[in-house]
Coordinates of C-alpha atoms in Angstrom, one line a residue:
Chain A
M1 CA -41.2 6.5 -3.8
T2 CA -39.2 3.6 -2.8
A3 CA -38.1 1.1 -5.5
M4 CA -38.7 -2.6 -4.8
P5 CA -35.4 -4.2 -4.4
E6 CA -34.4 -6.1 -7.5
I7 CA -30.6 -6.1 -7.7
L8 CA -30.3 -6.2 -3.9
K9 CA -33.2 -8.6 -3.3
D10 CA -31.0 -11.4 -2.0
D11 CA -28.7 -9.2 0.1
A12 CA -31.1 -8.0 2.8
E13 CA -29.3 -9.7 5.6
E14 CA -25.8 -8.5 4.6
I15 CA -27.1 -5.0 4.1
E16 CA -28.6 -4.9 7.6
R17 CA -25.4 -6.2 9.1
L18 CA -23.4 -3.6 7.2
I19 CA -25.6 -0.7 8.3
G20 CA -25.4 -1.9 11.9
K21 CA -21.7 -1.5 11.9
Y22 CA -21.9 2.3 11.6
P23 CA -23.1 5.0 13.9
S24 CA -25.0 6.5 10.9
R25 CA -27.0 4.7 8.3
R26 CA -25.7 6.8 5.5
S27 CA -22.1 5.5 6.1
A28 CA -23.3 2.3 4.4
M29 CA -23.5 4.2 1.1
L30 CA -20.2 3.0 -0.4
P31 CA -20.5 -0.6 0.9
L32 CA -24.0 -0.8 -0.6
L33 CA -22.9 0.5 -3.9
W34 CA -20.1 -2.1 -3.9
I35 CA -22.7 -4.8 -3.4
V36 CA -24.6 -3.4 -6.4
Q37 CA -21.5 -3.4 -8.6
R38 CA -20.7 -6.9 -7.5
R39 CA -24.2 -8.1 -8.5
A40 CA -24.8 -6.1 -11.7
G41 CA -21.3 -5.1 -12.8
W42 CA -22.3 -1.4 -12.9
V43 CA -24.5 1.1 -11.0
S44 CA -27.8 1.8 -12.9
Q45 CA -30.5 4.4 -12.2
G46 CA -32.6 1.6 -10.8
A47 CA -29.8 0.5 -8.5
M48 CA -29.4 4.0 -7.2
E49 CA -33.1 4.1 -6.5
E50 CA -32.8 0.9 -4.5
V51 CA -29.9 2.2 -2.5
A52 CA -31.7 5.5 -1.9
G53 CA -34.7 3.6 -0.6
I54 CA -32.6 1.5 1.8
L55 CA -30.6 4.4 3.2
G56 CA -33.5 6.9 3.3
V57 CA -31.8 9.5 1.1
T58 CA -32.8 10.9 -2.3
V59 CA -31.7 9.4 -5.5
A60 CA -29.8 12.6 -6.3
E61 CA -27.7 12.1 -3.1
V62 CA -26.8 8.6 -4.3
Y63 CA -26.0 9.9 -7.7
E64 CA -23.8 12.6 -6.2
V65 CA -21.7 9.9 -4.6
V66 CA -21.7 7.5 -7.6
S67 CA -20.5 10.2 -9.9
F68 CA -17.6 11.2 -7.6
Y69 CA -15.9 7.9 -7.2
T70 CA -14.2 6.7 -10.4
M71 CA -14.5 3.0 -9.5
F72 CA -18.3 3.0 -9.7
Q73 CA -19.2 2.2 -13.3
Q74 CA -22.0 4.3 -14.7
K75 CA -22.3 2.2 -17.9
P76 CA -22.1 -1.5 -18.4
V77 CA -18.6 -2.9 -18.7
G78 CA -17.2 -6.2 -19.9
R79 CA -17.3 -9.3 -17.8
F80 CA -13.6 -8.8 -17.4
H81 CA -12.8 -5.2 -16.9
I82 CA -9.3 -3.9 -17.2
A83 CA -8.2 -0.8 -15.3
L84 CA -4.8 0.1 -16.7
C85 CA -2.6 2.3 -14.6
D86 CA -1.4 5.4 -16.5
T87 CA 0.4 7.4 -13.7
L88 CA 4.1 8.1 -13.9
S89 CA 5.8 5.0 -12.6
C90 CA 3.7 2.7 -14.8
A91 CA 3.7 5.1 -17.7
I92 CA 7.5 5.2 -17.9
C93 CA 7.6 1.4 -17.6
G94 CA 5.4 0.6 -20.6
T95 CA 1.7 1.4 -20.0
H96 CA 1.5 2.7 -23.5
E97 CA 3.0 -0.4 -25.0
I98 CA 0.7 -2.6 -23.0
A99 CA -2.4 -0.6 -24.2
A100 CA -1.2 -0.9 -27.8
Y101 CA -0.6 -4.6 -27.3
L102 CA -4.0 -5.3 -25.9
A103 CA -5.6 -3.4 -28.7
E104 CA -3.6 -4.9 -31.6
K105 CA -3.3 -8.5 -30.4
H106 CA -6.5 -8.9 -28.4
G107 CA -8.8 -6.3 -29.9
I108 CA -9.4 -4.7 -26.4
E109 CA -9.6 -1.0 -26.9
M110 CA -9.6 1.9 -24.4
R111 CA -13.1 2.9 -23.1
K112 CA -14.8 0.2 -25.2
V113 CA -16.5 -3.1 -24.5
T114 CA -15.6 -5.9 -26.9
G115 CA -18.3 -7.2 -29.2
D116 CA -18.7 -10.4 -27.3
G117 CA -19.1 -8.4 -24.0
L118 CA -16.2 -10.2 -22.5
F119 CA -13.6 -7.4 -22.1
S120 CA -13.5 -3.7 -21.5
M121 CA -10.6 -1.4 -20.6
E122 CA -10.2 2.1 -19.1
P123 CA -7.1 4.1 -18.1
V124 CA -6.9 4.9 -14.4
E125 CA -4.7 6.9 -12.1
C126 CA -2.2 5.3 -9.8
I127 CA -3.4 1.9 -8.3
G128 CA -0.6 1.6 -5.7
A129 CA 1.4 -1.0 -7.5
C130 CA 4.3 1.3 -8.5
A131 CA 7.0 -1.2 -7.6
N132 CA 5.4 -3.7 -10.0
A133 CA 4.9 -1.3 -12.9
P134 CA 3.4 -1.6 -15.4
A135 CA 0.3 -2.8 -13.6
L136 CA -3.5 -3.2 -14.1
L137 CA -6.5 -4.4 -12.2
L138 CA -8.4 -7.2 -13.8
N139 CA -11.8 -7.0 -12.0
E140 CA -10.6 -7.4 -8.4
D141 CA -7.2 -8.9 -9.1
L142 CA -4.0 -6.9 -9.3
V143 CA -1.8 -8.0 -12.2
G144 CA 1.7 -6.4 -12.2
D145 CA 5.1 -6.6 -13.9
L146 CA 3.2 -6.9 -17.2
T147 CA 4.8 -8.4 -20.3
P148 CA 3.3 -9.4 -23.6
A149 CA 3.5 -13.1 -22.5
G150 CA 1.8 -12.3 -19.2
I151 CA -1.0 -10.4 -21.0
D152 CA -1.5 -13.4 -23.3
A153 CA -1.8 -15.8 -20.4
M154 CA -4.1 -13.4 -18.5
I155 CA -6.5 -13.1 -21.5
E156 CA -6.3 -16.8 -22.2
E157 CA -7.3 -17.5 -18.6
C158 CA -10.3 -15.1 -18.9
R159 CA -11.5 -16.8 -22.1
R160 CA -11.1 -20.2 -20.4
K161 CA -13.3 -19.1 -17.5
A162 CA -15.9 -17.6 -19.9
G163 CA -15.9 -20.9 -21.8
A164 CA -16.4 -22.9 -18.7
T165 CA -19.4 -20.8 -17.7
A166 CA -20.9 -21.1 -21.1
A167 CA -20.4 -24.9 -21.0
A168 CA -22.0 -25.1 -17.6
A169 CA -25.0 -23.1 -18.8
R170 CA -25.7 -25.5 -21.7
Chain B
M1 CA 28.0 -4.3 -7.1
P2 CA 28.9 -2.5 -3.9
E3 CA 28.4 -4.1 -0.6
V4 CA 24.9 -3.6 0.7
A5 CA 24.5 -3.2 4.4
E6 CA 22.2 -5.8 5.8
W7 CA 19.7 -4.2 8.2
E8 CA 17.4 -5.9 10.6
R9 CA 13.9 -5.8 9.1
V10 CA 11.1 -5.5 11.5
L11 CA 7.9 -4.6 9.8
L12 CA 8.2 -6.8 6.7
P13 CA 10.9 -9.3 7.3
D14 CA 9.8 -11.6 4.5
I15 CA 8.3 -9.2 2.1
E16 CA 9.6 -11.3 -0.9
K17 CA 7.5 -14.3 0.1
N18 CA 4.2 -12.3 0.0
E19 CA 2.5 -14.5 2.5
T20 CA -0.3 -13.5 4.9
E21 CA 0.5 -14.1 8.6
W22 CA -2.8 -15.4 9.9
L23 CA -3.8 -15.6 13.6
A24 CA -2.3 -19.0 14.5
A25 CA 1.1 -18.0 13.1
Y26 CA 1.0 -14.6 14.8
L27 CA 0.1 -16.1 18.2
K28 CA 2.9 -18.6 17.9
K29 CA 5.5 -15.8 17.9
G30 CA 3.9 -13.9 20.8
G31 CA 1.3 -12.0 18.9
Y32 CA -1.2 -9.9 21.0
D33 CA 1.1 -10.0 24.1
V34 CA 1.7 -6.3 23.7
A35 CA -2.1 -5.6 23.5
R36 CA -2.5 -7.5 26.7
K37 CA 0.3 -5.6 28.3
A38 CA -1.2 -2.3 27.1
L39 CA -4.5 -3.1 28.9
D40 CA -2.6 -2.7 32.2
M41 CA -1.0 0.6 31.1
E42 CA -2.4 4.0 31.8
P43 CA -3.4 5.6 28.4
E44 CA -1.1 8.6 29.2
S45 CA 1.8 6.2 29.6
I46 CA 1.2 4.7 26.1
V47 CA 1.0 8.2 24.6
A48 CA 4.2 9.2 26.5
Q49 CA 6.1 6.2 25.1
V50 CA 5.0 6.9 21.6
K51 CA 5.9 10.6 22.0
E52 CA 9.3 9.6 23.4
S53 CA 10.0 7.3 20.4
G54 CA 9.8 10.3 18.1
L55 CA 7.4 8.3 15.8
R56 CA 6.1 10.6 13.1
G57 CA 3.2 10.0 10.7
R58 CA 4.2 7.8 7.7
G59 CA 1.5 9.0 5.4
G60 CA 3.3 12.1 4.1
A61 CA 3.1 15.0 6.5
G62 CA 5.4 13.5 9.1
F63 CA 3.5 14.9 12.1
P64 CA 4.6 13.6 15.5
T65 CA 2.1 10.8 16.3
G66 CA 2.1 11.2 20.1
M67 CA 1.6 14.9 19.9
K68 CA -1.4 14.4 17.5
W69 CA -2.9 12.0 20.0
S70 CA -2.6 14.5 22.8
F71 CA -4.7 17.1 21.0
L72 CA -7.9 15.2 22.0
P73 CA -10.1 17.3 24.3
K74 CA -10.4 15.9 27.8
G75 CA -13.6 14.1 28.7
A76 CA -15.1 14.2 25.2
F77 CA -16.5 10.8 24.2
P78 CA -17.1 8.8 22.0
R79 CA -13.8 9.2 20.1
Y80 CA -12.9 7.5 16.9
L81 CA -9.7 6.2 15.4
A82 CA -9.5 6.2 11.6
I83 CA -6.7 4.3 9.9
N84 CA -5.8 5.9 6.7
A85 CA -5.2 3.0 4.3
D86 CA -6.2 5.1 1.2
E87 CA -2.5 4.9 0.1
S88 CA -2.8 6.8 -3.1
E89 CA 0.1 9.2 -3.5
P90 CA 1.6 8.1 -6.8
G91 CA 4.8 6.1 -6.1
T92 CA 3.6 4.8 -2.7
C93 CA 3.0 1.1 -2.3
K94 CA 4.0 0.1 1.2
D95 CA 0.8 0.0 3.1
R96 CA -0.6 -2.7 0.8
P97 CA 2.1 -5.3 1.7
L98 CA 1.7 -4.3 5.4
M99 CA -2.0 -5.1 5.3
E100 CA -1.7 -8.2 3.1
Q101 CA 1.2 -9.7 5.0
R102 CA 0.9 -8.5 8.6
P103 CA -2.9 -7.9 9.2
H104 CA -2.7 -8.9 12.9
T105 CA 0.2 -6.6 13.7
L106 CA -2.0 -3.8 12.3
I107 CA -4.9 -5.0 14.4
E108 CA -2.7 -5.2 17.5
G109 CA -1.5 -1.7 16.7
I110 CA -5.0 -0.5 16.5
I111 CA -6.0 -2.0 19.8
C112 CA -2.9 -0.4 21.5
S113 CA -3.7 3.0 19.9
C114 CA -7.4 2.8 20.8
L115 CA -6.4 2.1 24.4
A116 CA -4.0 5.1 24.3
I117 CA -6.6 7.5 23.0
E118 CA -9.5 5.9 24.8
S119 CA -11.5 5.1 21.7
E120 CA -13.7 2.1 21.4
T121 CA -14.2 2.2 17.6
A122 CA -11.7 2.2 14.8
F123 CA -12.3 2.4 11.1
I124 CA -9.8 1.1 8.5
Y125 CA -10.4 3.1 5.3
I126 CA -8.9 1.1 2.5
R127 CA -8.7 2.5 -1.0
G128 CA -11.1 0.7 -3.4
E129 CA -8.3 -0.6 -5.7
Y130 CA -6.9 -2.7 -2.8
Y131 CA -9.5 -5.5 -3.0
K132 CA -7.1 -8.1 -1.6
S133 CA -6.0 -5.9 1.3
A134 CA -9.6 -5.4 2.3
K135 CA -10.4 -9.1 2.1
V136 CA -7.3 -10.0 4.2
M137 CA -8.2 -7.3 6.8
E138 CA -11.8 -8.5 6.9
K139 CA -10.8 -12.0 7.5
A140 CA -8.1 -11.1 10.1
V141 CA -10.6 -8.9 12.0
A142 CA -13.1 -11.8 12.0
E143 CA -10.4 -14.0 13.5
A144 CA -9.6 -11.5 16.2
Y145 CA -13.3 -11.2 17.0
A146 CA -13.7 -14.9 17.3
E147 CA -10.8 -15.1 19.8
G148 CA -12.3 -12.3 21.9
F149 CA -9.5 -9.9 21.0
L150 CA -12.0 -7.5 19.6
G151 CA -15.6 -6.5 20.6
A152 CA -16.8 -6.2 24.2
N153 CA -14.5 -7.1 27.1
I154 CA -11.4 -7.7 25.0
F155 CA -9.0 -10.4 26.3
G156 CA -11.6 -11.0 29.0
R157 CA -11.2 -7.6 30.5
E158 CA -14.5 -6.3 31.9
G159 CA -15.5 -3.0 30.3
K160 CA -12.8 -2.8 27.7
R161 CA -14.1 -2.6 24.2
V162 CA -12.6 -2.2 20.8
D163 CA -14.5 -2.6 17.5
I164 CA -12.9 -2.4 14.1
V165 CA -14.8 -1.7 10.9
V166 CA -13.1 -2.3 7.6
H167 CA -14.4 0.2 5.0
R168 CA -13.6 0.4 1.3
G169 CA -13.2 3.6 -0.7
A170 CA -14.0 3.6 -4.4
G171 CA -11.3 5.4 -6.3
A172 CA -10.5 8.9 -5.2
Y173 CA -7.0 10.2 -4.3
I174 CA -8.6 13.0 -2.3
C175 CA -9.9 10.6 0.3
G176 CA -6.4 10.2 1.6
E177 CA -6.7 13.8 2.9
E178 CA -7.8 13.3 6.4
T179 CA -11.0 15.4 6.4
A180 CA -12.0 14.0 3.0
L181 CA -11.5 10.5 4.3
L182 CA -14.0 11.3 7.1
T183 CA -16.7 12.8 4.9
S184 CA -16.3 9.8 2.6
L185 CA -16.7 7.5 5.5
E186 CA -19.9 9.3 6.4
G187 CA -21.3 8.3 3.0
Y188 CA -20.7 11.5 1.0
R189 CA -18.5 12.7 -1.8
G190 CA -14.9 12.9 -0.5
Y191 CA -14.8 16.7 0.1
P192 CA -12.2 18.0 2.5
K193 CA -13.3 20.4 5.2
L194 CA -11.7 23.6 6.4
K195 CA -9.5 23.3 9.5
P196 CA -10.0 24.4 12.2
P197 CA -11.8 22.7 13.7
F198 CA -9.2 19.9 13.5
P199 CA -10.5 16.3 13.5
A200 CA -9.1 15.8 17.0
I201 CA -11.8 18.3 18.1
S202 CA -14.6 17.6 15.6
G203 CA -14.1 14.8 13.2
L204 CA -16.1 11.7 12.2
Y205 CA -19.8 12.3 13.0
G206 CA -18.7 15.5 14.7
K207 CA -16.8 13.6 17.4
P208 CA -13.1 13.8 18.3
T209 CA -11.2 11.7 15.8
I210 CA -7.6 10.7 15.3
I211 CA -6.5 9.7 11.8
N212 CA -3.2 7.8 11.4
N213 CA -1.5 6.0 8.5
V214 CA -1.2 2.2 8.4
E215 CA 2.6 2.2 8.7
T216 CA 2.4 4.6 11.7
I217 CA 0.0 2.4 13.7
I218 CA 1.8 -0.8 12.9
N219 CA 4.9 0.6 14.6
V220 CA 3.1 1.2 17.9
P221 CA 3.2 -2.4 19.2
Y222 CA 6.9 -2.6 18.4
I223 CA 7.5 0.6 20.3
L224 CA 5.5 -0.6 23.3
K225 CA 7.3 -4.0 23.3
N226 CA 10.9 -2.8 22.8
G227 CA 10.8 0.7 24.2
A228 CA 11.3 4.1 22.8
E229 CA 15.1 3.8 23.0
W230 CA 15.0 0.8 20.7
F231 CA 13.0 2.7 18.1
K232 CA 15.5 5.6 18.3
K233 CA 18.5 3.3 17.3
W234 CA 17.6 4.3 13.8
V235 CA 17.8 8.0 13.8
H236 CA 18.7 10.9 11.6
E237 CA 18.0 14.3 13.3
R238 CA 14.3 14.2 14.2
T239 CA 13.4 11.2 12.0
T240 CA 13.3 7.9 14.0
G241 CA 12.7 4.2 13.3
L242 CA 13.0 2.0 10.3
R243 CA 10.7 3.0 7.5
L244 CA 9.4 1.6 4.2
Y245 CA 10.8 3.2 1.1
S246 CA 8.7 2.4 -2.1
V247 CA 11.1 2.6 -5.1
S248 CA 9.6 2.6 -8.6
G249 CA 10.5 3.5 -12.1
H250 CA 13.8 3.0 -13.9
V251 CA 15.8 1.0 -11.3
R252 CA 16.9 -2.6 -11.8
K253 CA 15.1 -3.8 -8.7
P254 CA 12.1 -1.7 -7.8
G255 CA 10.4 -2.7 -4.6
V256 CA 9.6 -1.8 -1.0
Y257 CA 12.8 -1.5 1.1
E258 CA 12.8 -1.3 4.9
L259 CA 15.8 0.8 5.9
P260 CA 16.9 3.4 8.6
P261 CA 16.5 7.1 7.8
T262 CA 20.3 7.4 7.6
V263 CA 20.3 5.6 4.2
T264 CA 21.1 8.0 1.4
L265 CA 19.0 8.4 -1.7
K266 CA 22.1 7.4 -3.7
E267 CA 22.6 4.2 -1.7
L268 CA 18.9 3.4 -2.1
I269 CA 19.0 3.8 -5.8
H270 CA 22.4 2.4 -6.7
D271 CA 23.1 -0.1 -4.0
Y272 CA 19.8 -1.5 -2.8
C273 CA 17.8 -1.1 -6.1
G274 CA 20.8 -2.1 -8.3
G275 CA 21.1 1.2 -10.1
I276 CA 19.5 2.5 -13.3
R277 CA 18.1 0.0 -15.8
N278 CA 19.8 -0.9 -19.0
G279 CA 23.0 1.0 -18.1
H280 CA 21.1 4.3 -18.6
D281 CA 21.8 7.5 -16.8
L282 CA 19.7 9.0 -14.1
K283 CA 17.7 12.0 -15.2
F284 CA 15.8 13.0 -12.0
V285 CA 14.3 11.6 -8.9
I286 CA 11.0 12.4 -7.1
P287 CA 11.9 11.4 -3.6
G288 CA 8.7 11.5 -1.6
G289 CA 5.6 10.8 -3.7
S290 CA 4.4 12.7 -6.8
S291 CA 3.7 16.1 -5.2
V292 CA 7.3 16.8 -4.0
P293 CA 9.9 18.8 -5.8
W294 CA 12.3 16.9 -8.1
L295 CA 16.0 16.3 -7.5
K296 CA 18.7 16.0 -10.1
P297 CA 21.5 13.4 -10.0
D298 CA 23.9 15.7 -8.2
Q299 CA 21.4 16.2 -5.4
I300 CA 20.9 12.5 -4.3
D301 CA 23.7 12.1 -1.8
I302 CA 21.4 12.9 1.1
P303 CA 20.0 11.0 4.0
M304 CA 16.4 9.8 3.4
S305 CA 15.1 11.5 6.6
H306 CA 12.6 14.4 6.7
E307 CA 15.5 16.8 7.5
G308 CA 17.9 15.3 4.9
V309 CA 15.5 15.6 2.0
A310 CA 14.3 19.0 3.1
A311 CA 17.9 20.3 3.1
A312 CA 18.1 19.3 -0.6
G313 CA 14.9 21.4 -1.3
S314 CA 12.4 18.6 -1.5
M315 CA 10.3 16.5 1.0
L316 CA 10.4 13.0 2.3
G317 CA 6.6 12.8 2.1
S318 CA 5.5 9.2 2.0
S319 CA 9.0 8.0 1.2
A320 CA 8.0 7.0 -2.3
V321 CA 11.0 7.3 -4.6
M322 CA 10.2 7.6 -8.3
V323 CA 13.2 7.3 -10.6
C324 CA 13.4 8.5 -14.1
D325 CA 16.3 7.7 -16.5
H326 CA 17.5 9.9 -19.4
T327 CA 14.9 8.6 -21.8
V328 CA 12.2 10.5 -19.8
C329 CA 11.2 13.9 -21.1
P330 CA 10.7 16.1 -18.0
V331 CA 8.0 18.1 -19.8
W332 CA 6.1 14.9 -20.6
A333 CA 6.6 13.6 -17.0
L334 CA 5.2 16.8 -15.6
G335 CA 2.2 16.5 -18.0
N336 CA 1.6 13.0 -16.7
L337 CA 1.5 14.2 -13.1
S338 CA -0.5 17.4 -13.9
H339 CA -3.1 15.1 -15.5
F340 CA -3.2 13.2 -12.2
Y341 CA -4.0 16.2 -10.1
K342 CA -6.4 17.6 -12.7
H343 CA -8.3 14.3 -12.5
E344 CA -8.1 14.0 -8.7
S345 CA -9.0 17.6 -7.7
C346 CA -12.4 17.2 -5.9
G347 CA -13.7 20.4 -7.5
Q348 CA -14.7 22.3 -4.4
C349 CA -12.2 25.2 -4.6
T350 CA -11.9 27.2 -7.8
P351 CA -8.1 27.8 -7.6
C352 CA -7.4 24.0 -7.4
R353 CA -10.1 22.8 -9.8
E354 CA -9.4 25.4 -12.6
G355 CA -5.8 25.8 -11.8
S356 CA -4.9 22.1 -12.0
S357 CA -6.7 21.9 -15.2
W358 CA -4.9 24.8 -16.7
L359 CA -1.5 23.6 -15.5
Y360 CA -2.2 20.3 -17.4
K361 CA -3.4 22.1 -20.5
I362 CA -0.3 24.4 -20.7
V363 CA 2.3 21.7 -19.9
R364 CA 0.6 19.4 -22.4
R365 CA 0.7 22.0 -25.2
I366 CA 4.3 22.7 -24.6
E367 CA 5.1 19.0 -24.8
A368 CA 3.0 18.6 -27.9
G369 CA 4.9 21.4 -29.7
G370 CA 2.3 24.1 -29.3
G371 CA 4.0 26.1 -26.5
Q372 CA 3.8 29.9 -26.6
P373 CA 6.5 32.4 -25.6
G374 CA 4.7 33.4 -22.4
D375 CA 3.8 29.9 -21.2
L376 CA 6.5 29.5 -18.6
D377 CA 5.6 32.9 -17.1
T378 CA 2.0 31.8 -17.0
L379 CA 2.9 28.5 -15.4
Y380 CA 5.0 30.4 -12.8
S381 CA 2.1 32.8 -12.1
L382 CA -0.2 29.8 -11.5
A383 CA 2.1 27.4 -9.7
G384 CA 4.6 29.8 -8.1
E385 CA 8.2 28.8 -7.4
G386 CA 7.2 25.5 -5.9
T387 CA 7.1 26.9 -2.4
P388 CA 4.1 27.1 -0.1
G389 CA 1.8 30.0 -0.7
S390 CA 3.4 31.2 -3.9
G391 CA 1.4 31.4 -7.1
M392 CA -2.4 31.4 -7.6
I393 CA -3.1 27.9 -6.3
S394 CA -0.9 27.0 -3.4
G395 CA -2.3 27.9 -0.1
K396 CA -5.6 29.1 -1.7
S397 CA -7.7 26.0 -1.3
I398 CA -9.3 24.1 1.5
C399 CA -6.8 21.2 1.5
A400 CA -3.3 20.7 0.2
L401 CA -4.2 19.1 -3.2
G402 CA -3.8 22.4 -4.9
D403 CA -0.4 22.8 -3.4
A404 CA 0.5 19.2 -4.5
A405 CA -0.6 20.1 -8.0
A406 CA 1.5 23.2 -8.1
W407 CA 4.7 22.2 -6.4
P408 CA 6.0 19.8 -9.1
V409 CA 5.4 22.4 -11.8
G410 CA 7.6 25.1 -10.2
S411 CA 10.2 22.5 -9.4
A412 CA 10.3 20.9 -12.8
I413 CA 10.7 24.2 -14.6
K414 CA 13.4 25.3 -12.1
Q415 CA 15.3 22.0 -12.7
F416 CA 14.9 21.7 -16.4
R417 CA 14.2 25.3 -17.6
E418 CA 16.3 24.9 -20.7
E419 CA 14.4 21.8 -21.9
F420 CA 11.1 23.6 -21.4
E421 CA 12.4 26.5 -23.4
E422 CA 13.7 24.2 -26.1
H423 CA 10.2 22.7 -26.5
I424 CA 8.7 26.1 -26.9
E425 CA 11.3 27.5 -29.2
T426 CA 11.6 24.5 -31.6
G427 CA 7.9 23.6 -31.4
K428 CA 8.6 19.9 -30.8
C429 CA 9.7 17.4 -28.2
P430 CA 13.2 16.2 -28.8
Y431 CA 12.5 13.0 -26.9
R432 CA 9.8 12.1 -29.4
E433 CA 12.3 12.6 -32.2
R434 CA 14.7 10.3 -30.5
K435 CA 12.0 7.6 -30.2
T436 CA 12.9 6.7 -26.6
S437 CA 11.3 3.7 -24.9
Y438 CA 7.8 4.7 -24.3
W439 CA 7.4 6.3 -27.7
M440 CA 8.6 3.2 -29.6
A441 CA 5.3 1.3 -29.8
N442 CA 2.9 4.1 -30.5
G443 CA 3.9 7.8 -30.5
G444 CA 1.8 10.2 -28.7
F445 CA 1.0 11.4 -25.2
V446 CA -0.3 8.6 -23.1
N447 CA -2.9 10.6 -21.2
E448 CA -3.9 12.5 -24.3
S449 CA -4.5 9.5 -26.4
F450 CA -6.6 7.8 -23.7
D451 CA -8.5 10.9 -22.9
G452 CA -9.2 12.1 -26.4
M453 CA -8.8 15.6 -25.1
P454 CA -8.1 18.2 -27.8
V455 CA -4.8 20.0 -27.7
P456 CA -5.5 23.5 -26.2

């Protein structure tokens, strides 16, 4: 059974271009899942069915891949998702303080989505920003050399963006 | 502050500016001239020059690049080149600025390398966390296609073809292991494969494949332009060329430093990086990425070459230097790294999957004050002495992740045995008592509190 594209319905052209780059159709697995995550914010069962249909593999084969790579979200996350690096160089430079600050000052807690759906946070292993420790990824952006003031500015900017979207929708 | 020797910087001359050199700027300074020149060279002569330069892989293993290239079986086509941009060894952060600041030099390096190994297709496998690197590389590759430097008949040369595909990973340390990188690229879980067959014989889609690190390949055009002798100006024993040292942790000026292999670890830390933060004392250094044995302060007067670091009992690895000052509890630090390997073990081989998990649990309980009298013996029996093949994990799995998980354990206990014993005997961590920096805000074990994992 092939699911009718829902999440990927507007991406047919890009998907065909992507698949065409590889000697094997299955190589487009990660690229397709990235498109899913860009569209939906996470990878749902329905999304996996769509990807399976496009690549001609079983849903189980897609799930096997999704569950292996930590960056694919298997549950909805906040609009602004924080991946806070917790490996040695960051950890000795203040990861823990940053996590505590985000929780106490901004109400953003580990492995939780805030009530307004705006923020979520998870600890991750080394993100390759060791010389700018402590560091995090805010959606696609690397934010390094974190300080309380820098965190405040980052969160403020997210709220401003969210406010602008809300205003535009009205 | 002592005088710092000013070295010529080649790979990242303006790293502080953090600007991308796009095509127009690159062409202005003679970009792609080397690739044009390489079109007129015999593949064997490109390989010979790279061999002659002594260039060794910059990803960690330090294997001679020219020799790797010459393992390809004659007459077997197609062949693939895979660029390993899955930079994920903790402490390492040098390939990111290379891709983000010098994308066209990397592309030129790929073209030259493809000509050398007679490959028409290269894949750049970029770790998922490096969104910007992937975007920059995509755009630079598109620029190169538009100019006719990539695709069919490159630089107008009939029959010469090089295609580049930028591919993103999605968060898995193991995909930096070359065979895992290839299985991931094929659209599967990133599971390593047994060698032999080596990828040069049977790699991506079962075809001969060469896998090289970003920094390795970006050196190729410079070697072809300036010659092997030029590259060997910077030499310590069998380590040649300038290299990028990523320095992180408790130094005043962490960063990526481009220096010759004759620079000592001591100079790197105290002269180039401004010494230890806040006037603190150095406790230990991890000189080559998180999997290599630790060095104590009296062991750092060594050249940062493969041979220099090996002589001190550690490894140069990816030249990622992690510096810990006296506020860092070695048991806690080991627990942090053991957590990393437990999390990143792909799960295929039992010794690594179960072993890395048990290493973490035991180190964690010692740190938390629940250590038992036999724990150090148990750790030794699992991890060995920190040498290849010793213990129940090292050398007993398909790839080297098991070894990487085990080595720091043997080395940390060897270097700080008394502190491990003190934790076990007193049932507490003296560093927590002293409330050093990272305990100030919120006592507890970082990984533990995030993970919610019960103390074993």
